[in-house]
Each structure stands twice: as structure tokens, then as C-alpha cells.
Coordinates of C-alpha atoms in Angstrom, one line a residue:
M1 CA 108.7 202.1 108.5
T2 CA 107.2 205.0 110.6
A3 CA 103.6 204.3 111.5
L4 CA 101.7 207.4 112.4
Q5 CA 98.4 207.1 114.3
V6 CA 95.3 209.0 113.1
A7 CA 92.0 209.0 115.1
V8 CA 88.7 209.8 113.4
V9 CA 86.0 210.3 116.0
G10 CA 82.5 209.6 114.5
V11 CA 82.4 207.9 111.2
G12 CA 79.2 209.0 109.5
P13 CA 79.3 210.7 106.1
R14 CA 81.7 213.4 107.3
G15 CA 84.1 210.8 108.8
L16 CA 83.8 208.8 105.6
S17 CA 84.8 211.9 103.6
I18 CA 87.9 212.2 105.7
L19 CA 88.8 208.6 104.9
Q20 CA 88.1 209.1 101.2
R21 CA 90.6 212.0 101.2
I22 CA 93.2 209.9 103.1
S23 CA 92.8 207.2 100.5
E24 CA 93.3 209.7 97.7
L25 CA 96.2 211.6 99.3
A26 CA 98.1 208.6 100.7
A27 CA 100.4 208.6 97.7
D28 CA 101.7 212.0 98.8
L29 CA 103.0 210.6 102.1
P30 CA 106.8 210.6 102.5
A31 CA 108.5 207.4 101.6
G32 CA 108.7 205.0 104.6
C33 CA 105.7 206.6 106.3
S34 CA 102.4 204.7 106.9
L35 CA 99.2 205.5 108.7
D36 CA 97.1 203.5 111.3
V37 CA 93.7 205.1 111.0
H38 CA 91.5 204.5 114.1
L39 CA 87.8 204.8 113.2
I40 CA 85.9 205.3 116.5
D41 CA 82.2 204.7 116.0
P42 CA 79.8 202.2 117.7
G43 CA 77.9 201.6 114.4
D44 CA 78.7 200.6 110.9
C45 CA 81.2 203.0 109.3
G46 CA 79.9 205.6 106.9
Q47 CA 76.2 205.5 107.9
G48 CA 76.0 207.9 110.8
V49 CA 72.4 208.9 111.4
H50 CA 71.3 207.0 108.3
P51 CA 71.5 203.4 109.5
A52 CA 70.5 200.8 106.9
Q53 CA 68.4 199.0 109.6
Q54 CA 65.9 201.9 109.9
P55 CA 62.3 201.6 108.6
G56 CA 61.9 201.8 104.9
H57 CA 59.1 204.4 105.0
L58 CA 61.6 207.1 106.2
L59 CA 62.7 209.0 103.1
T60 CA 65.6 211.2 102.1
N61 CA 64.5 214.8 101.5
T62 CA 66.7 215.4 98.5
V63 CA 66.3 213.9 95.0
A64 CA 68.6 210.8 95.1
S65 CA 70.2 211.6 91.8
Q66 CA 71.6 214.8 93.4
V67 CA 73.3 212.9 96.3
T68 CA 76.7 211.4 95.9
M69 CA 79.9 210.7 97.9
F70 CA 81.8 211.2 94.7
A71 CA 81.4 214.8 93.7
D72 CA 84.3 214.4 91.3
G73 CA 82.5 211.7 89.4
R74 CA 84.9 208.9 90.3
G75 CA 82.1 206.8 91.7
P76 CA 78.3 206.4 91.4
S77 CA 75.7 208.7 92.7
F78 CA 73.1 207.4 95.1
T79 CA 70.7 206.8 92.2
E80 CA 73.3 205.1 90.0
W81 CA 74.3 202.8 92.9
A82 CA 70.7 201.9 93.6
A83 CA 70.1 201.0 89.9
D84 CA 73.4 199.1 89.6
S85 CA 72.5 197.2 92.8
G86 CA 69.3 196.0 91.1
Y87 CA 66.8 198.1 93.1
R88 CA 63.4 198.5 91.5
Q89 CA 60.3 200.4 92.7
F90 CA 57.0 198.6 93.7
A91 CA 54.2 200.9 94.9
G92 CA 56.6 203.3 96.6
A93 CA 58.8 200.6 98.1
F94 CA 62.2 199.6 96.7
Y95 CA 63.6 196.1 96.5
P96 CA 66.8 194.7 95.0
T97 CA 65.2 192.3 92.5
G98 CA 68.0 192.4 89.9
D99 CA 65.5 191.9 87.1
D100 CA 63.0 194.0 85.1
S101 CA 60.1 193.7 87.5
G102 CA 58.6 196.9 89.0
T103 CA 59.8 200.2 87.6
P104 CA 63.4 201.5 87.4
V105 CA 64.8 204.0 89.9
G106 CA 64.3 207.4 88.2
E107 CA 66.3 210.5 88.5
H108 CA 63.4 212.2 90.3
A109 CA 63.1 209.5 93.0
Y110 CA 63.3 210.2 96.8
L111 CA 64.8 207.0 98.1
P112 CA 64.4 205.6 101.6
R113 CA 67.1 206.6 104.1
Q114 CA 67.8 202.9 104.8
L115 CA 69.0 202.7 101.2
L116 CA 71.1 205.8 101.8
G117 CA 72.7 204.0 104.8
A118 CA 73.4 201.0 102.5
Y119 CA 75.0 203.3 99.9
L120 CA 77.2 205.0 102.5
G121 CA 78.2 201.6 103.8
W122 CA 79.1 200.5 100.3
V123 CA 81.2 203.6 99.8
F124 CA 83.0 202.9 103.0
D125 CA 83.7 199.3 101.9
R126 CA 84.9 200.4 98.5
T127 CA 87.1 203.0 100.1
A128 CA 88.6 200.5 102.6
R129 CA 89.3 198.0 99.9
G130 CA 91.1 200.6 97.8
L131 CA 93.5 201.8 100.5
S132 CA 97.1 201.5 99.8
R133 CA 99.2 199.0 101.8
H134 CA 100.6 202.0 103.7
V135 CA 97.2 202.7 105.3
R136 CA 95.7 200.4 107.9
L137 CA 92.2 200.7 109.4
V138 CA 91.3 199.9 113.0
H139 CA 87.5 200.2 113.6
H140 CA 86.8 200.6 117.3
R141 CA 83.1 199.8 117.8
D142 CA 82.8 202.1 120.8
R143 CA 82.2 205.8 121.7
A144 CA 84.9 208.3 122.6
V145 CA 84.3 209.9 125.9
D146 CA 87.4 211.9 126.6
V147 CA 90.4 213.4 124.8
E148 CA 93.6 214.5 126.5
Q149 CA 96.6 216.1 124.9
T150 CA 99.9 214.5 126.1
D151 CA 103.1 216.2 126.9
A152 CA 104.4 215.0 123.5
G153 CA 101.6 216.8 121.7
R154 CA 99.7 213.6 120.9
F155 CA 96.1 212.8 121.7
A156 CA 94.9 210.2 124.1
V157 CA 91.3 209.3 123.1
R158 CA 89.6 207.4 125.8
L159 CA 86.7 205.1 124.8
E160 CA 83.6 204.2 126.8
K161 CA 84.8 200.7 127.5
G162 CA 88.1 202.0 128.8
F163 CA 90.5 201.5 125.9
V164 CA 92.8 204.4 125.1
V165 CA 93.8 205.3 121.5
L166 CA 97.0 207.3 121.2
S167 CA 97.1 209.3 118.0
D168 CA 99.3 211.9 116.3
Y169 CA 96.4 213.4 114.4
L170 CA 92.7 213.9 115.4
F171 CA 89.6 214.4 113.2
L172 CA 86.4 215.3 115.1
T173 CA 83.4 214.3 112.9
T174 CA 80.9 213.5 115.5
G175 CA 77.7 214.6 113.6
H176 CA 74.4 215.6 115.2
G177 CA 74.3 216.5 118.8
R178 CA 71.6 216.0 121.4
R179 CA 70.8 218.5 124.1
T180 CA 70.7 217.8 127.8
P181 CA 67.1 218.1 129.2
T182 CA 65.9 221.6 129.6
E183 CA 63.7 222.8 132.5
E184 CA 60.7 222.4 130.1
D185 CA 61.8 218.8 129.2
R186 CA 62.0 217.9 132.9
A187 CA 58.6 219.5 133.7
Y188 CA 56.9 217.6 130.9
E189 CA 58.7 214.3 131.8
E190 CA 57.7 214.8 135.5
F191 CA 54.1 215.5 134.5
A192 CA 53.9 212.4 132.4
R193 CA 55.4 210.3 135.2
D194 CA 53.4 211.7 138.0
N195 CA 50.0 211.4 136.3
A196 CA 50.6 208.0 134.6
D197 CA 48.3 206.3 137.2
R198 CA 45.4 208.5 136.1
N199 CA 46.2 208.4 132.3
P200 CA 48.4 205.4 131.3
R201 CA 48.6 206.9 127.8
L202 CA 50.6 209.9 128.9
A203 CA 54.0 210.1 127.2
Y204 CA 56.6 212.8 126.4
C205 CA 59.3 212.5 123.7
S206 CA 61.8 215.3 123.6
T207 CA 63.1 213.8 120.3
P208 CA 61.5 211.2 118.1
Y209 CA 64.8 209.5 117.1
P210 CA 65.3 206.7 116.9
V211 CA 61.7 206.4 115.8
G212 CA 61.3 203.1 117.7
R213 CA 60.7 205.2 120.8
L214 CA 57.3 206.3 119.3
R215 CA 56.0 202.8 120.1
R216 CA 55.2 204.0 123.6
I217 CA 52.3 206.1 122.0
A218 CA 49.2 204.1 122.4
P219 CA 46.8 203.3 119.5
G220 CA 43.7 205.4 119.7
S221 CA 45.4 208.0 121.9
T222 CA 45.9 211.7 120.8
V223 CA 49.4 212.8 120.2
A224 CA 50.4 216.5 119.8
V225 CA 53.3 216.9 117.5
Q226 CA 55.2 220.1 117.8
G227 CA 56.6 221.0 114.4
F228 CA 55.8 220.9 110.7
G229 CA 59.2 220.2 109.2
L230 CA 61.0 217.2 107.9
T231 CA 61.2 215.6 111.4
A232 CA 57.4 216.0 111.8
H233 CA 56.9 214.1 108.5
D234 CA 59.1 211.2 110.0
V235 CA 56.9 211.2 113.1
I236 CA 53.7 211.1 111.0
S237 CA 55.0 208.3 108.8
E238 CA 56.1 206.2 111.7
L239 CA 52.7 206.6 113.4
T240 CA 50.7 205.8 110.2
V241 CA 52.6 203.6 107.7
G242 CA 54.8 202.3 110.5
R243 CA 51.6 201.1 112.1
G244 CA 50.3 199.2 109.1
G245 CA 48.3 202.0 107.4
T246 CA 48.6 202.3 103.6
F247 CA 48.3 204.9 100.9
S248 CA 46.8 204.3 97.5
G249 CA 46.7 206.6 94.4
S250 CA 48.9 209.6 93.9
G251 CA 48.7 213.4 93.8
P252 CA 45.4 215.0 94.8
G253 CA 43.6 211.7 94.5
M254 CA 45.7 210.0 97.2
E255 CA 43.8 208.1 99.8
Y256 CA 44.8 206.6 103.2
R257 CA 43.5 203.3 104.5
V258 CA 43.7 203.1 108.3
S259 CA 45.0 200.1 110.1
G260 CA 43.2 200.8 113.4
R261 CA 46.5 201.1 115.3
E262 CA 47.2 204.7 114.6
P263 CA 46.8 207.5 117.2
R264 CA 45.1 210.7 116.4
I265 CA 47.8 213.1 115.4
R266 CA 47.5 216.8 116.0
L267 CA 50.1 219.3 114.7
F268 CA 51.1 222.7 116.0
S269 CA 54.0 225.1 116.1
R270 CA 54.7 228.7 116.8
Q271 CA 53.4 229.8 113.3
C272 CA 51.6 226.6 112.3
L273 CA 52.7 226.8 108.7
P274 CA 53.5 223.7 106.6
F275 CA 56.9 223.3 105.0
S276 CA 56.7 223.9 101.2
A277 CA 57.1 220.9 99.0
R278 CA 60.0 220.6 96.6
G279 CA 59.2 221.5 93.1
V280 CA 59.6 219.0 90.2
N281 CA 63.3 219.3 89.3
Q282 CA 63.5 220.8 85.8
K283 CA 67.1 221.8 86.0
G284 CA 68.7 218.4 85.6
I285 CA 70.9 216.6 88.0
T286 CA 73.7 219.2 88.1
G287 CA 71.6 222.3 87.1
A288 CA 71.2 225.3 89.4
H289 CA 70.2 228.9 89.2
Q290 CA 73.2 231.0 88.3
P291 CA 73.1 234.1 90.4
R292 CA 73.3 237.5 88.8
F293 CA 73.0 239.7 91.8
F294 CA 73.5 237.7 95.0
T295 CA 77.0 236.4 94.2
K296 CA 80.1 235.8 96.4
E297 CA 81.8 238.8 94.7
S298 CA 78.8 241.1 95.5
V299 CA 79.1 240.1 99.2
R300 CA 82.8 240.9 99.1
Q301 CA 82.0 244.3 97.6
L302 CA 79.6 245.0 100.4
R303 CA 82.3 244.2 102.9
Q304 CA 84.7 246.6 101.2
T305 CA 82.1 249.3 101.3
A306 CA 81.3 248.6 105.0
L307 CA 85.0 248.7 105.9
R308 CA 85.5 252.0 104.1
E309 CA 82.4 253.7 105.4
R310 CA 82.3 252.5 109.0
G311 CA 85.6 250.7 109.7
D312 CA 83.9 247.3 110.2
C313 CA 83.6 244.8 107.4
R314 CA 80.8 242.9 109.2
L315 CA 77.4 243.2 107.5
D316 CA 73.8 243.6 108.6
F317 CA 71.8 240.8 107.0
T318 CA 68.5 242.6 106.8
D319 CA 69.8 245.9 105.5
E320 CA 72.6 244.8 103.3
V321 CA 72.5 241.1 102.3
L322 CA 68.8 240.5 102.2
P323 CA 68.2 243.0 99.4
L324 CA 70.6 241.1 97.1
L325 CA 68.8 237.8 97.9
L326 CA 65.4 239.3 97.3
R327 CA 66.5 240.8 94.0
E328 CA 67.9 237.4 92.9
M329 CA 64.6 235.7 93.9
G330 CA 62.6 238.4 92.2
Y331 CA 64.7 238.0 89.0
A332 CA 64.0 234.2 89.0
Y333 CA 60.3 234.8 89.7
R334 CA 60.0 237.3 86.8
S335 CA 62.0 235.0 84.4
A336 CA 59.7 232.1 85.2
E337 CA 56.6 234.2 85.0
E338 CA 57.6 235.5 81.5
Q339 CA 59.1 232.1 80.5
R340 CA 62.2 233.8 79.1
P341 CA 65.6 234.8 80.3
V342 CA 65.1 238.4 81.4
P343 CA 68.3 240.4 80.7
P344 CA 69.8 241.0 84.2
E345 CA 70.7 244.6 83.3
D346 CA 67.0 245.3 82.7
Y347 CA 65.8 243.9 86.0
E348 CA 65.1 245.9 89.2
L349 CA 63.1 244.6 92.2
T350 CA 59.8 246.5 91.9
T351 CA 57.5 247.2 94.8
G352 CA 55.1 244.6 93.4
D353 CA 57.8 241.9 93.1
R354 CA 58.9 242.6 96.7
R355 CA 55.3 242.3 97.9
V356 CA 55.0 238.9 96.2
L357 CA 58.3 237.7 97.8
E358 CA 57.3 238.9 101.2
E359 CA 54.0 236.9 101.0
L360 CA 56.0 233.8 99.9
L361 CA 58.3 234.1 102.9
D362 CA 55.5 235.0 105.3
P363 CA 52.1 233.6 104.2
L364 CA 50.6 235.0 107.4
L365 CA 51.5 238.6 106.6
G366 CA 48.5 240.8 107.1
K367 CA 46.2 238.0 107.9
Q368 CA 44.0 237.4 110.9
F369 CA 41.8 234.4 111.7
A370 CA 38.7 234.6 113.8
N371 CA 38.8 231.0 115.0
Q372 CA 40.4 227.6 114.5
E373 CA 38.0 226.7 111.7
A374 CA 39.1 229.8 109.6
F375 CA 42.8 229.0 110.1
A376 CA 42.3 225.3 109.3
K377 CA 40.7 226.3 105.9
F378 CA 43.6 228.7 105.2
F379 CA 46.1 225.9 106.1
A380 CA 44.5 223.4 103.7
D381 CA 44.2 225.9 100.9
H382 CA 47.8 226.9 101.4
L383 CA 49.0 223.3 101.1
V384 CA 47.0 222.7 98.0
S385 CA 48.2 225.9 96.3
D386 CA 51.8 225.1 97.1
L387 CA 51.5 221.6 95.7
E388 CA 50.1 223.0 92.5
H389 CA 53.2 225.1 92.1
A390 CA 55.4 222.2 93.0
E391 CA 53.9 220.0 90.3
L392 CA 54.6 222.8 87.7
G393 CA 58.3 222.5 88.5
N394 CA 61.2 224.7 89.7
A395 CA 61.7 226.4 86.4
T396 CA 58.0 226.8 85.3
S397 CA 56.4 227.9 88.6
P398 CA 57.5 231.4 89.5
V399 CA 57.0 230.5 93.1
K400 CA 59.3 227.5 93.0
A401 CA 61.8 229.2 90.8
A402 CA 62.1 232.0 93.3
T403 CA 62.3 229.9 96.5
D404 CA 64.8 227.5 94.8
V405 CA 67.2 230.4 94.6
I406 CA 67.8 230.0 98.3
R407 CA 69.1 226.5 97.7
D408 CA 71.2 227.5 94.7
T409 CA 72.9 230.5 96.4
R410 CA 74.1 228.8 99.6
A411 CA 77.7 229.6 98.6
S412 CA 76.7 233.3 98.7
L413 CA 75.0 232.9 102.0
R414 CA 78.1 231.2 103.4
E415 CA 80.2 234.1 102.2
A416 CA 78.0 236.5 104.0
V417 CA 77.5 234.6 107.3
E418 CA 80.5 232.4 108.1
F419 CA 83.3 233.3 110.5
S420 CA 81.4 236.3 112.0
G421 CA 80.6 237.8 108.6
L422 CA 77.5 239.5 110.2
T423 CA 77.4 241.8 113.1
P424 CA 76.5 240.0 116.3
G425 CA 73.0 241.4 116.5
S426 CA 72.3 240.7 112.8
H427 CA 73.7 237.2 113.1
G428 CA 71.1 236.6 115.9
V429 CA 68.3 237.9 113.7
F430 CA 69.5 235.8 110.8
N431 CA 69.5 232.6 112.8
R432 CA 66.2 233.2 114.7
T433 CA 64.2 234.7 111.9
Y434 CA 65.5 234.1 108.4
V435 CA 67.0 230.6 108.7
P436 CA 63.6 229.0 109.8
V437 CA 61.9 230.8 107.0
M438 CA 64.4 229.7 104.4
N439 CA 64.2 226.1 105.7
R440 CA 60.4 226.2 105.4
V441 CA 60.1 227.6 101.9
A442 CA 63.2 226.0 100.2
F443 CA 64.2 222.8 102.1
G444 CA 60.8 221.1 102.5
P445 CA 59.7 217.5 101.9
P446 CA 59.1 215.7 98.7
R447 CA 55.8 216.5 97.1
H448 CA 54.1 213.2 97.9
R449 CA 54.7 213.8 101.6
N450 CA 52.4 216.8 101.5
H451 CA 49.9 214.9 99.4
Q452 CA 50.0 212.2 102.1
L453 CA 49.5 214.9 104.8
L454 CA 46.3 216.1 103.0
A455 CA 45.1 212.5 102.6
L456 CA 45.6 211.9 106.3
M457 CA 43.7 215.0 107.1
R458 CA 40.8 213.9 104.9
A459 CA 40.9 210.5 106.7
G460 CA 40.7 212.2 110.1
I461 CA 44.0 210.8 111.3
V462 CA 45.9 214.1 111.2
G463 CA 44.6 217.5 112.2
L464 CA 45.7 220.8 113.7
A465 CA 46.1 221.2 117.4
G466 CA 46.0 225.0 117.1
G467 CA 47.0 227.9 115.0
P468 CA 49.6 230.7 115.1
G469 CA 50.9 231.4 118.6
S470 CA 49.7 228.1 120.0
R471 CA 51.4 226.9 123.2
V472 CA 51.5 223.9 125.5
V473 CA 49.9 224.0 128.9
L474 CA 49.9 221.2 131.5
D475 CA 46.4 220.2 132.7
P476 CA 46.8 218.2 136.0
E477 CA 43.1 217.9 136.4
A478 CA 42.6 216.2 133.1
A479 CA 46.0 214.5 133.3
R480 CA 46.7 215.5 129.7
F481 CA 48.8 218.0 127.7
T482 CA 46.8 220.9 126.4
V483 CA 47.5 223.0 123.3
R484 CA 45.9 226.5 123.6
T485 CA 45.5 229.1 120.8
D486 CA 43.9 232.5 121.3
Y487 CA 41.6 233.8 118.6
P488 CA 39.3 236.8 118.5
D489 CA 36.3 234.4 118.8
G490 CA 37.8 232.8 121.9
T491 CA 40.5 230.3 123.0
E492 CA 40.9 227.0 121.1
I493 CA 41.7 224.2 123.5
Q494 CA 42.8 220.7 122.4
H495 CA 43.9 217.9 124.7
A496 CA 46.6 215.3 124.0
D497 CA 47.8 212.2 125.8
A498 CA 51.3 212.4 124.3
L499 CA 53.6 215.2 123.2
V500 CA 56.4 214.8 120.7
V501 CA 58.9 217.5 119.9
A502 CA 59.5 217.1 116.2
R503 CA 62.7 219.0 115.6
L504 CA 66.5 218.3 115.5
D505 CA 68.5 219.8 118.3
A506 CA 70.9 222.5 117.3
F507 CA 74.4 221.7 118.5
H508 CA 75.4 223.9 121.5
P509 CA 78.5 222.5 123.2
E510 CA 77.6 223.9 126.6
S511 CA 74.3 222.1 126.7
D512 CA 75.1 218.9 124.6
R513 CA 74.8 215.6 126.5
S514 CA 77.9 214.0 125.0
P515 CA 80.6 213.3 127.6
L516 CA 83.2 213.8 124.9
I517 CA 82.1 217.3 124.3
A518 CA 82.0 218.0 128.0
S519 CA 85.5 216.7 128.3
L520 CA 86.9 218.7 125.4
L521 CA 85.4 221.9 127.0
E522 CA 86.7 221.1 130.4
R523 CA 90.2 220.4 129.2
G524 CA 90.1 223.6 127.1
L525 CA 90.9 221.8 123.9
V526 CA 87.8 223.5 122.3
R527 CA 85.6 226.4 123.1
P528 CA 82.1 227.4 122.1
Y529 CA 82.0 229.7 119.1
S530 CA 80.7 233.2 119.6
N531 CA 80.2 236.1 117.3
G532 CA 80.7 238.9 119.9
T533 CA 77.8 238.6 122.3
F534 CA 75.9 236.2 120.1
K535 CA 76.4 232.4 120.4
P536 CA 74.9 230.6 117.5
G537 CA 76.2 227.2 118.5
G538 CA 79.1 225.0 117.4
I539 CA 82.7 225.0 118.5
D540 CA 85.1 227.6 117.4
I541 CA 87.5 226.8 114.5
D542 CA 89.9 228.7 112.4
E543 CA 89.4 228.9 108.6
R544 CA 91.6 225.7 108.2
G545 CA 89.1 223.8 110.3
R546 CA 91.3 223.5 113.4
P547 CA 89.5 223.8 116.8
V548 CA 90.3 227.0 118.7
T549 CA 91.3 226.2 122.3
A550 CA 90.2 228.1 125.4
T551 CA 93.4 230.2 125.1
G552 CA 92.4 231.3 121.6
E553 CA 95.1 229.3 119.9
P554 CA 94.4 226.7 117.1
L555 CA 94.7 223.1 118.3
N556 CA 97.5 221.8 116.1
S557 CA 97.2 218.4 114.4
A558 CA 93.4 218.4 115.0
W559 CA 90.4 219.3 112.7
A560 CA 86.7 219.5 113.1
V561 CA 84.1 219.3 110.3
G562 CA 80.3 219.0 110.0
C563 CA 77.5 219.7 112.5
L564 CA 80.1 220.2 115.2
V565 CA 81.1 223.5 113.6
E566 CA 77.6 224.7 112.6
G567 CA 78.1 228.2 113.9
P568 CA 81.4 229.5 112.5
R569 CA 80.2 227.7 109.3
F570 CA 76.8 227.6 107.8
Y571 CA 74.7 224.8 106.5
T572 CA 77.1 222.0 107.1
H573 CA 74.9 218.9 106.9
A574 CA 74.1 218.7 103.1
L575 CA 75.7 215.8 101.3
P576 CA 77.7 216.6 98.1
R577 CA 75.9 217.0 94.8
Q578 CA 77.0 215.3 91.5
A579 CA 79.6 217.3 89.5
M580 CA 79.2 220.4 91.7
A581 CA 81.7 222.1 94.1
S582 CA 80.7 221.0 97.6
Q583 CA 81.8 222.6 100.9
F584 CA 81.3 219.1 102.4
T585 CA 84.1 217.8 100.2
L586 CA 86.3 220.9 100.4
D587 CA 86.3 220.8 104.2
A588 CA 87.6 217.2 104.2
D589 CA 90.1 217.8 101.5
M590 CA 91.6 220.9 103.2
A591 CA 91.9 219.1 106.6
V592 CA 93.6 216.0 105.2
R593 CA 95.9 218.0 102.9
D594 CA 96.9 220.0 106.0
M595 CA 97.7 216.7 107.8
V596 CA 99.8 215.4 104.9
A597 CA 101.7 218.7 104.7
D598 CA 102.4 218.5 108.4
I599 CA 103.6 214.9 108.1
K600 CA 106.1 216.1 105.4
D601 CA 107.3 219.0 107.6
R602 CA 107.5 217.2 110.9
H603 CA 108.5 213.6 110.2
D604 CA 111.9 212.8 108.9
T605 CA 111.3 209.4 107.4
T606 CA 113.7 207.4 105.2
P607 CA 113.0 205.1 102.3
E608 CA 112.7 201.5 103.1
E609 CA 112.7 198.3 101.2
E610 CA 109.5 197.8 99.2
N611 CA 108.6 194.8 101.3
A612 CA 110.0 195.9 104.6
G613 CA 108.0 195.6 107.9
P614 CA 105.3 193.3 109.0
V615 CA 102.1 192.7 107.0
R616 CA 99.5 195.3 108.4
T617 CA 95.9 194.4 108.0
S618 CA 92.7 196.4 108.8
V619 CA 90.8 195.1 111.9
S620 CA 87.5 195.8 113.7
V621 CA 87.7 196.0 117.5
P622 CA 84.4 195.1 119.3

């Protein structure tokens, strides 16, 4: 029996999806052919950045009933698994009681990420148990640090502890990256180190993950948190609930009881706008807005027109794509406002509709604030108003109906953006300007996170460090970080002992700290993706998911999926949704089908006796 070697580097959800496809397609392997699948990951397979050991107060940011590793329905969704496993809810916490105590896990629940890790681990175990006898797993609990292509066209994957895995096929599913320190990082770290003798509370965190690193922030100190997104909510939760504080009540009546071990948290960012809360889901588990104007076909028609008129099928997002998205959002807004399905042929985006949408996308439009007090009032009022719309639901609230369109038309956005679908200049504008706005208005936290934020503000634990345009300045005299914001009435100055950058790093291979990525670049096995002069990040791949080498040729027998290719692809990190087509699943399926087809083409295997060959069992290598 011919045993081919397959290496999967990084076995989070994306690596797990590759294994699921291998399991499903193993029956298509030629007779007499088997696979040794080498899973290279120091952690528990399947979990990735969602370890089951993380604190229970860190939540998923998607309704659990819409998360699944079985988009085809052949296995339980996240919610179904939690219910089947006996989990029940007790005052916001979830425990596997296996009885009728507490309340059941509902379809609108946002479950802890530790439970998501447990679900992903369960899916891995189920997948491993269901493998045919022609597929053997070898889990190397180690990190890959180098890949070299041999003269025979195989891959030698070198692990951190020195072991080398020789493989015929390679899947790169390494997940989130982490940047090397920037000049700003080094300056902040040096400032904290050099002034620690005068202010022992000084601390700088260039990333809050894993959240255990936030223990260095002293109780009673002041911490400036840069960011208002989902990562900032993790930081706030770790520094409050993670320190023994408790919330009581719900909605506008929620209250926070301090533990006495919290720091004072002060938030700021470039715009100082909170992320909008997710609206109550009124569309059902598999429901979504069906686009009438911003469709994949309409984008293709724009390309044909562009090619005919200017000889270049690349689009300008602001001038050509955005009008379709705004019209779609306006249509959803109008339909919700009138509470009836407006005939699409009767709808045109009016000047009034456009003005409403522009204010939704940019709440600061046309506004000026005399001082910090005026901005803080605007901030709180904006949070309250957004939560009122969120409670109405994503079909009843015109605001949430409109912004939810962005989530429901991601396939159209991909059609417009992926593989240099935009001109280089427009691609840069899209990434720098529109993606942050879309994330803020459509991919925000669960509603109760923003209710908690308001409760913490009322309790005096959380406040604003500044307003729009705020910036960090080092103050050696005070031995503290300083956040400054300029207002017509004067400059607002707030000091902090600690500074936490609350954002995930975008993956740029040239500045990633992974030795594996550095090795792949140095050997020319991959190259950074670029759209002309614009480099959005990620490594270059062809449309089959094969890495493009430094010479411009696809790397045969290798595939890359997930965050590693966020650049040529768009929005790669979302897990599959129940009973809906998912790019997550399609990417894995295409890659594994290509491998199986290549095996059929390249390997001349012959049928063997049914029980021929030694017994091959899966193993884990420490």
C-alpha cells in the first residue's frame, strides 16, 4: 500500500476544515493508496485562537446558533452541541449540568469562547474517529519553523524541536499573525522600562492576548485602552469581571458592582466611536437579506462595462461599487421603515436616504465638539440610541436592517474586491476607510456588551481618555503615558500608567514575527500579495488557493487558506453558518479536491488485499 504524507501546518478551525474534507473525500483515493496526515500544532487540534482553557467571560461575537463546522447539516451547530452536551445558563454563565436547572441555551445566545474551543475540539475528535482506515493522523505538538522543497518536489517541514516532517502535500492554515515590534512599540516599551523606578505601575501591552498578560496592570492604576472594537471589549471584561467585579440586571437597568481590584479604564481611538451592537436577530438561524441591487452578477456587469469603456476590468470602489451597496442598504432601510417589502423596481436611492446612510456610517459627519464634556455626552447618547435600535431587531429597526446588509452581502463584496478586483488606489481606500467603518457598524459586539459598557461608565470604572483625533504622548516628567485631544476650548490631557493596544494585527508577511513565514519568504516559496502598488497584506495565491512563489509560479502540491491569504481574499476569518454556502468551507473543499485529483494523476497505485499492510494507528507526538 502506498502511504502518501500530508502536512497541515496550524490546526485551528481552518486546519480542522481541511481534515474534515480529507475525511469526506478519502473514499475517492485510488485503491491501494493511504494518507499519513501530519497535524503540526502545539495546542489541542481544532481550537486555534479559541482555547477551551480561556476565561469564561470572553464571548463569541456571533449568535451561537449561526456558527457551525457542519454547513451541510451533517453535524450539530454550536448551539445544538451545547444543548446536547447538557449546558444550561445561570446568570450569564454556562455549565454542563445535564438536568433542567438554569435556563436552556437559546438560539439568540452568545456563548463563551471557551465553549467554542470545546466544540471545535469535539468536532476534531469526531472527525478523527470517523476517518477511514486508509487515513492515519500524527499530531506533532510543536511549531513549524521552516519549510524546504526537496529535489524530488516534496516538502521538508522543520519543527521547533528539530524534527523534520517529509510530506508530499502541504496545507498552510496558520491562522492569525502577530507583528514584529514597530518603532512605536519599541519606544513605548523603552519608556515603560526606563521609568519603572519612578512609576512601578508603568506597563505597555502591544496586544492583550493572551489576556493573562493584563495581570501586570495594577489595581487602582489608570489604563488607556486604544480601540473600541471587539478586542477592547475583551480587555474591559478581563479588567472588570476577570478581577471579580459583577453585573446585575439587564438592559438599561444593568448595574456593575466593583471588586476593588479594577484599574480605571480610559478608552480612546482615532475617531473615538463605539462599535454598534448587533440587533436582535429576527431573520432566523439561516435567514439573510436577499440582495436586489448589490449582487455578484451586478458586480460582474460593472466589470464588463469597465473593460469595454476603459480596457481595464478593475473597479473603483467609491465610484462604482459603493453606490450599489448604498442602494441596497437604502432599500433595506426603507422596507423596514415602512414595514413592508418595497417592490425593488420602485426603489431609487433618494438624497434623503443617502443622507441617512452617510450619518449611519459616519456619526461625526458635520459635528464639532467644544470640549471633552460635549463629546462625552454625544458618545453616551449615541450608545443609548444604537442600543434602542438593536433591541428593536434587524428587521424592525431601519438602522439595523440597513447595516445588516453589509453582513449579508459579503459574497458581493468578495466579488468586487478579491484577486485585485479593485484598482490599486481604490483598494487602498477600501481597506483604510471603508473596512473599518463596515466593521464598526455591522460586526460589533452583542447588545449586552454595550449595556455593560454604559454600566461601567456609570460606575466610574470606564471613561473616555479623549475624543476624535486623540493621540498618545510620552510624558517623562510625570513618568506616565498621556492622551491628548485638541478642542476649540483647549487641549484635553489625560494621564495613564498603562497603555494597551486593543486591536488584532493584520497579517503582513514582511513584518510578521513567525519564523515559518520568514523562512517561506526567504526560500521564495511564497511572496507577499500586492495589487499593483498597494500591499493589503497576506501571501499571494492563485484562485485555486496555491501559494504563488517568488518567481510568479504556483507552488504545486501546496495550498493556503484563512488569515494567511487575507489580501487576495477578503473576510477570511468568519466561521461557517448553518445551511448556508460558506467561503470557509468552499476553500477547504477546493484545496482537498485538488490534492485528491493530483494523487489520481500522479500516483500509479495498484489494488491490494483488503487486509494487506501493517495496522496503522493515529498518534500524538509531544
